[in-house]
Coordinates of C-alpha atoms in Angstrom, one line a residue:
Chain A
A1 CA 9.7 18.6 -15.2
Q2 CA 6.7 16.4 -14.8
T3 CA 5.5 15.4 -11.3
V4 CA 2.9 12.9 -10.0
T5 CA 1.3 13.4 -6.6
Q6 CA -0.7 10.8 -4.7
S7 CA -1.9 12.6 -1.5
Q8 CA -3.5 9.6 0.2
P9 CA -0.8 7.4 1.7
E10 CA -3.4 4.9 2.9
M11 CA -7.1 4.2 2.3
S12 CA -9.6 1.7 3.6
V13 CA -12.7 0.3 2.1
Q14 CA -15.3 -2.2 3.1
E15 CA -15.7 -5.2 1.0
A16 CA -18.2 -4.7 -1.8
E17 CA -18.1 -0.9 -1.4
T18 CA -16.6 1.7 -3.8
V19 CA -13.4 3.6 -3.2
T20 CA -11.6 6.3 -5.1
L21 CA -7.9 6.9 -5.2
S22 CA -6.6 10.3 -6.1
C23 CA -3.8 11.3 -8.4
T24 CA -2.7 14.7 -9.7
Y25 CA 0.1 15.5 -12.0
D26 CA 1.9 18.4 -13.4
T27 CA 3.1 18.7 -17.0
S28 CA 3.4 21.3 -19.8
E29 CA 2.9 18.6 -22.5
S30 CA -0.4 18.2 -24.3
D31 CA 0.1 14.5 -25.3
Y32 CA 0.9 11.8 -22.7
Y33 CA -0.3 8.6 -21.1
L34 CA -1.4 7.9 -17.6
F35 CA -1.5 4.6 -15.8
W36 CA -2.5 2.9 -12.6
Y37 CA -0.4 0.0 -11.4
K38 CA -1.2 -2.4 -8.6
Q39 CA 1.4 -3.9 -6.4
P40 CA 0.1 -6.7 -4.1
P41 CA 2.1 -8.2 -1.3
S42 CA 3.8 -10.5 -3.8
R43 CA 5.6 -7.3 -5.0
Q44 CA 4.7 -7.9 -8.6
M45 CA 3.7 -4.7 -10.5
I46 CA 0.5 -5.2 -12.4
L47 CA -1.1 -2.8 -14.9
V48 CA -4.7 -1.9 -13.8
I49 CA -5.7 0.7 -16.4
R50 CA -4.3 3.2 -18.8
Q51 CA -5.6 6.5 -20.3
E52 CA -4.4 8.3 -23.3
A53 CA -4.5 12.1 -22.8
Y54 CA -6.0 12.7 -26.3
K55 CA -9.1 10.6 -25.4
Q56 CA -11.9 12.4 -23.7
Q57 CA -13.6 9.1 -22.7
N58 CA -12.6 7.8 -19.4
A59 CA -11.0 4.3 -19.5
T60 CA -12.8 1.4 -17.8
E61 CA -11.6 -2.2 -17.1
N62 CA -14.3 -4.3 -15.4
R63 CA -14.6 -2.9 -11.8
F64 CA -11.9 -0.3 -12.4
S65 CA -12.6 3.1 -13.9
V66 CA -10.9 6.4 -14.0
N67 CA -12.0 10.0 -13.8
F68 CA -9.6 11.9 -16.1
Q69 CA -9.8 15.6 -15.9
K70 CA -7.2 17.0 -18.3
A71 CA -7.7 20.7 -17.5
A72 CA -7.4 20.0 -13.7
K73 CA -4.6 17.5 -14.3
S74 CA -6.4 14.9 -12.2
F75 CA -6.5 11.2 -12.8
S76 CA -8.4 9.3 -10.1
L77 CA -9.1 5.5 -9.9
K78 CA -12.5 4.2 -8.8
I79 CA -12.7 0.6 -7.7
S80 CA -16.3 -0.7 -7.5
D81 CA -17.5 -3.7 -5.6
S82 CA -14.1 -3.9 -3.8
Q83 CA -12.8 -7.4 -3.2
L84 CA -10.2 -8.7 -0.7
G85 CA -7.9 -9.3 -3.6
D86 CA -7.8 -5.6 -4.3
A87 CA -5.8 -5.0 -1.2
A88 CA -2.4 -3.6 -2.5
M89 CA -0.3 -0.6 -3.1
Y90 CA -1.6 1.4 -6.0
F91 CA 0.8 3.6 -8.1
C92 CA -0.2 6.4 -10.5
A93 CA 2.2 6.9 -13.3
Y94 CA 2.8 9.4 -16.1
R95 CA 4.6 8.8 -19.4
S96 CA 5.3 11.3 -22.2
A97 CA 3.9 10.4 -25.6
G98 CA 7.4 10.8 -26.9
T99 CA 7.1 14.1 -28.7
S100 CA 9.7 15.6 -26.4
G101 CA 12.0 12.6 -27.1
T102 CA 11.7 11.2 -23.6
Y103 CA 10.7 7.7 -22.6
K104 CA 10.7 8.3 -18.9
Y105 CA 8.0 7.2 -16.6
I106 CA 7.2 9.2 -13.5
F107 CA 5.6 7.4 -10.6
G108 CA 3.7 8.7 -7.6
T109 CA 4.6 7.6 -4.1
G110 CA 1.7 5.2 -3.9
T111 CA -1.6 4.6 -1.9
R112 CA -1.9 1.6 0.2
L113 CA -5.5 0.2 0.0
K114 CA -6.8 -2.0 2.7
V115 CA -10.0 -3.9 2.1
L116 CA -12.0 -4.8 5.3
A117 CA -14.1 -7.9 5.4
Chain B
N1 CA 6.7 -16.6 -22.8
A2 CA 8.5 -16.1 -19.5
G3 CA 8.0 -12.4 -19.7
V4 CA 10.5 -10.3 -17.7
T5 CA 12.8 -12.3 -15.5
Q6 CA 15.2 -11.0 -12.8
T7 CA 18.0 -12.7 -10.9
P8 CA 18.7 -13.0 -8.1
K9 CA 15.5 -12.5 -6.0
F10 CA 17.5 -11.6 -2.9
Q11 CA 21.0 -10.5 -2.3
V12 CA 23.1 -9.3 0.6
L13 CA 26.3 -7.4 -0.1
K14 CA 29.0 -5.8 2.0
T15 CA 29.9 -2.2 1.5
G16 CA 32.3 -1.8 -1.4
Q17 CA 31.4 -5.1 -3.1
S18 CA 30.3 -5.1 -6.7
M19 CA 27.6 -7.2 -8.4
T20 CA 25.3 -7.3 -11.4
L21 CA 21.6 -7.6 -11.3
Q22 CA 20.4 -9.6 -14.3
C23 CA 17.3 -8.7 -16.3
A24 CA 16.0 -10.5 -19.4
Q25 CA 12.8 -10.4 -21.5
D26 CA 11.6 -12.7 -24.2
M27 CA 9.0 -10.5 -25.8
N28 CA 11.3 -8.7 -28.2
H29 CA 10.6 -5.4 -26.5
E30 CA 12.6 -2.4 -27.5
Y31 CA 12.3 -0.4 -24.3
M32 CA 13.8 -1.6 -21.0
S33 CA 14.4 0.2 -17.7
W34 CA 15.6 -0.2 -14.2
Y35 CA 13.8 1.2 -11.1
R36 CA 14.5 1.2 -7.4
Q37 CA 11.6 1.2 -4.9
D38 CA 12.1 2.7 -1.5
P39 CA 9.5 3.2 1.2
G40 CA 7.4 6.3 0.7
M41 CA 9.2 7.2 -2.5
G42 CA 7.5 5.2 -5.2
L43 CA 9.6 3.9 -8.1
R44 CA 12.5 6.0 -9.3
L45 CA 14.1 5.5 -12.7
I46 CA 17.8 4.6 -12.6
H47 CA 18.6 3.9 -16.3
Y48 CA 16.7 3.0 -19.4
S49 CA 17.3 1.8 -22.9
V50 CA 15.3 2.4 -26.1
G51 CA 17.1 -0.4 -28.0
A52 CA 20.3 -2.5 -28.2
G53 CA 23.3 -0.3 -27.9
I54 CA 21.4 2.7 -26.6
T55 CA 21.1 3.7 -22.9
D56 CA 20.4 6.8 -21.0
Q57 CA 20.3 8.0 -17.4
G58 CA 17.1 8.3 -15.3
E59 CA 16.4 10.2 -12.1
V60 CA 18.9 8.4 -9.8
P61 CA 21.8 7.0 -11.9
N62 CA 24.7 7.6 -9.6
G63 CA 26.5 4.4 -8.5
Y64 CA 24.9 2.3 -11.3
N65 CA 26.0 1.3 -14.8
V66 CA 24.1 -0.4 -17.5
S67 CA 24.7 -1.7 -21.0
R68 CA 22.4 -3.2 -23.7
S69 CA 24.3 -5.5 -26.1
T70 CA 21.2 -7.5 -27.0
T71 CA 17.5 -6.8 -27.2
E72 CA 16.8 -9.4 -24.6
D73 CA 19.2 -8.5 -21.8
F74 CA 19.7 -5.3 -19.7
P75 CA 22.0 -5.9 -16.7
L76 CA 22.4 -3.4 -13.9
R77 CA 25.9 -3.1 -12.3
L78 CA 26.7 -1.8 -8.9
L79 CA 30.4 -1.0 -9.0
S80 CA 31.0 -0.3 -5.3
A81 CA 27.9 -1.0 -3.2
A82 CA 26.8 1.5 -0.5
P83 CA 24.2 1.1 2.3
S84 CA 22.2 3.8 0.5
Q85 CA 21.7 1.3 -2.4
T86 CA 19.7 -1.0 -0.1
S87 CA 16.4 -1.2 -2.0
V88 CA 14.1 -3.3 -4.1
Y89 CA 15.1 -3.2 -7.8
F90 CA 12.6 -3.7 -10.6
C91 CA 13.4 -4.2 -14.3
A92 CA 10.6 -3.4 -16.8
S93 CA 10.2 -3.6 -20.6
S94 CA 7.7 -2.4 -23.2
P95 CA 7.2 -2.5 -26.9
R96 CA 7.5 0.7 -28.9
I97 CA 3.9 1.1 -29.7
V98 CA 2.2 -0.1 -26.5
Y99 CA 3.1 2.2 -23.7
E100 CA 2.5 0.2 -20.5
Q101 CA 5.4 -1.5 -19.0
Y102 CA 5.8 -5.2 -18.0
F103 CA 7.7 -5.6 -14.8
G104 CA 9.9 -8.3 -13.5
P105 CA 9.4 -9.8 -10.0
G106 CA 12.0 -7.6 -8.4
T107 CA 15.3 -8.1 -6.5
R108 CA 15.6 -7.2 -2.8
L109 CA 19.2 -5.9 -2.2
T110 CA 20.6 -5.3 1.2
V111 CA 24.0 -3.6 1.6
T112 CA 25.6 -3.9 5.1

């Protein structure tokens, strides 16, 4: 069975600095998708970025980028120029590409990011 | 589009009571799912559906029932509430081709 591990329960970053959140996963599948979701205090889950496993190029979305290491099964999120609005819980998630017939998402336990002014 | 809507936002139940958490989406998404979020445990999948009339169990299905009679609606039923079901519940949907999920605002349920 697939698992997703976020080993950092909490991280802090100074405003305008860069922070990296870690995520590792375990799977025997070769085709899958990885996601980072943000959950601010409002509780709303918001997609930050996604990565297709078949793509070698790391995904980027403005100040957010990932370091996807398929062989190491690592999927870290880098936030550049951190802003106060980035303060939230961040979840890493895995989804099979469907070749095994499953639709299930697997979420990590989350990393709470604090942004210091 | 309203996106994914959930009602109610908050609910308090007594042990043994039953209730239905409502979830609806207006994006014509095929996939819908229910999660519960507990401190330190992330989101855990309860039940999911890949289309009207088709449902399947997730990681923690015990104590919950679902049905999917229309594409738009995916209600979650608690037949006999227990304190262990105190949690925040999220409904999510996604289209077949695009794999990210769109989440509702959540329902905070307390069972006393």
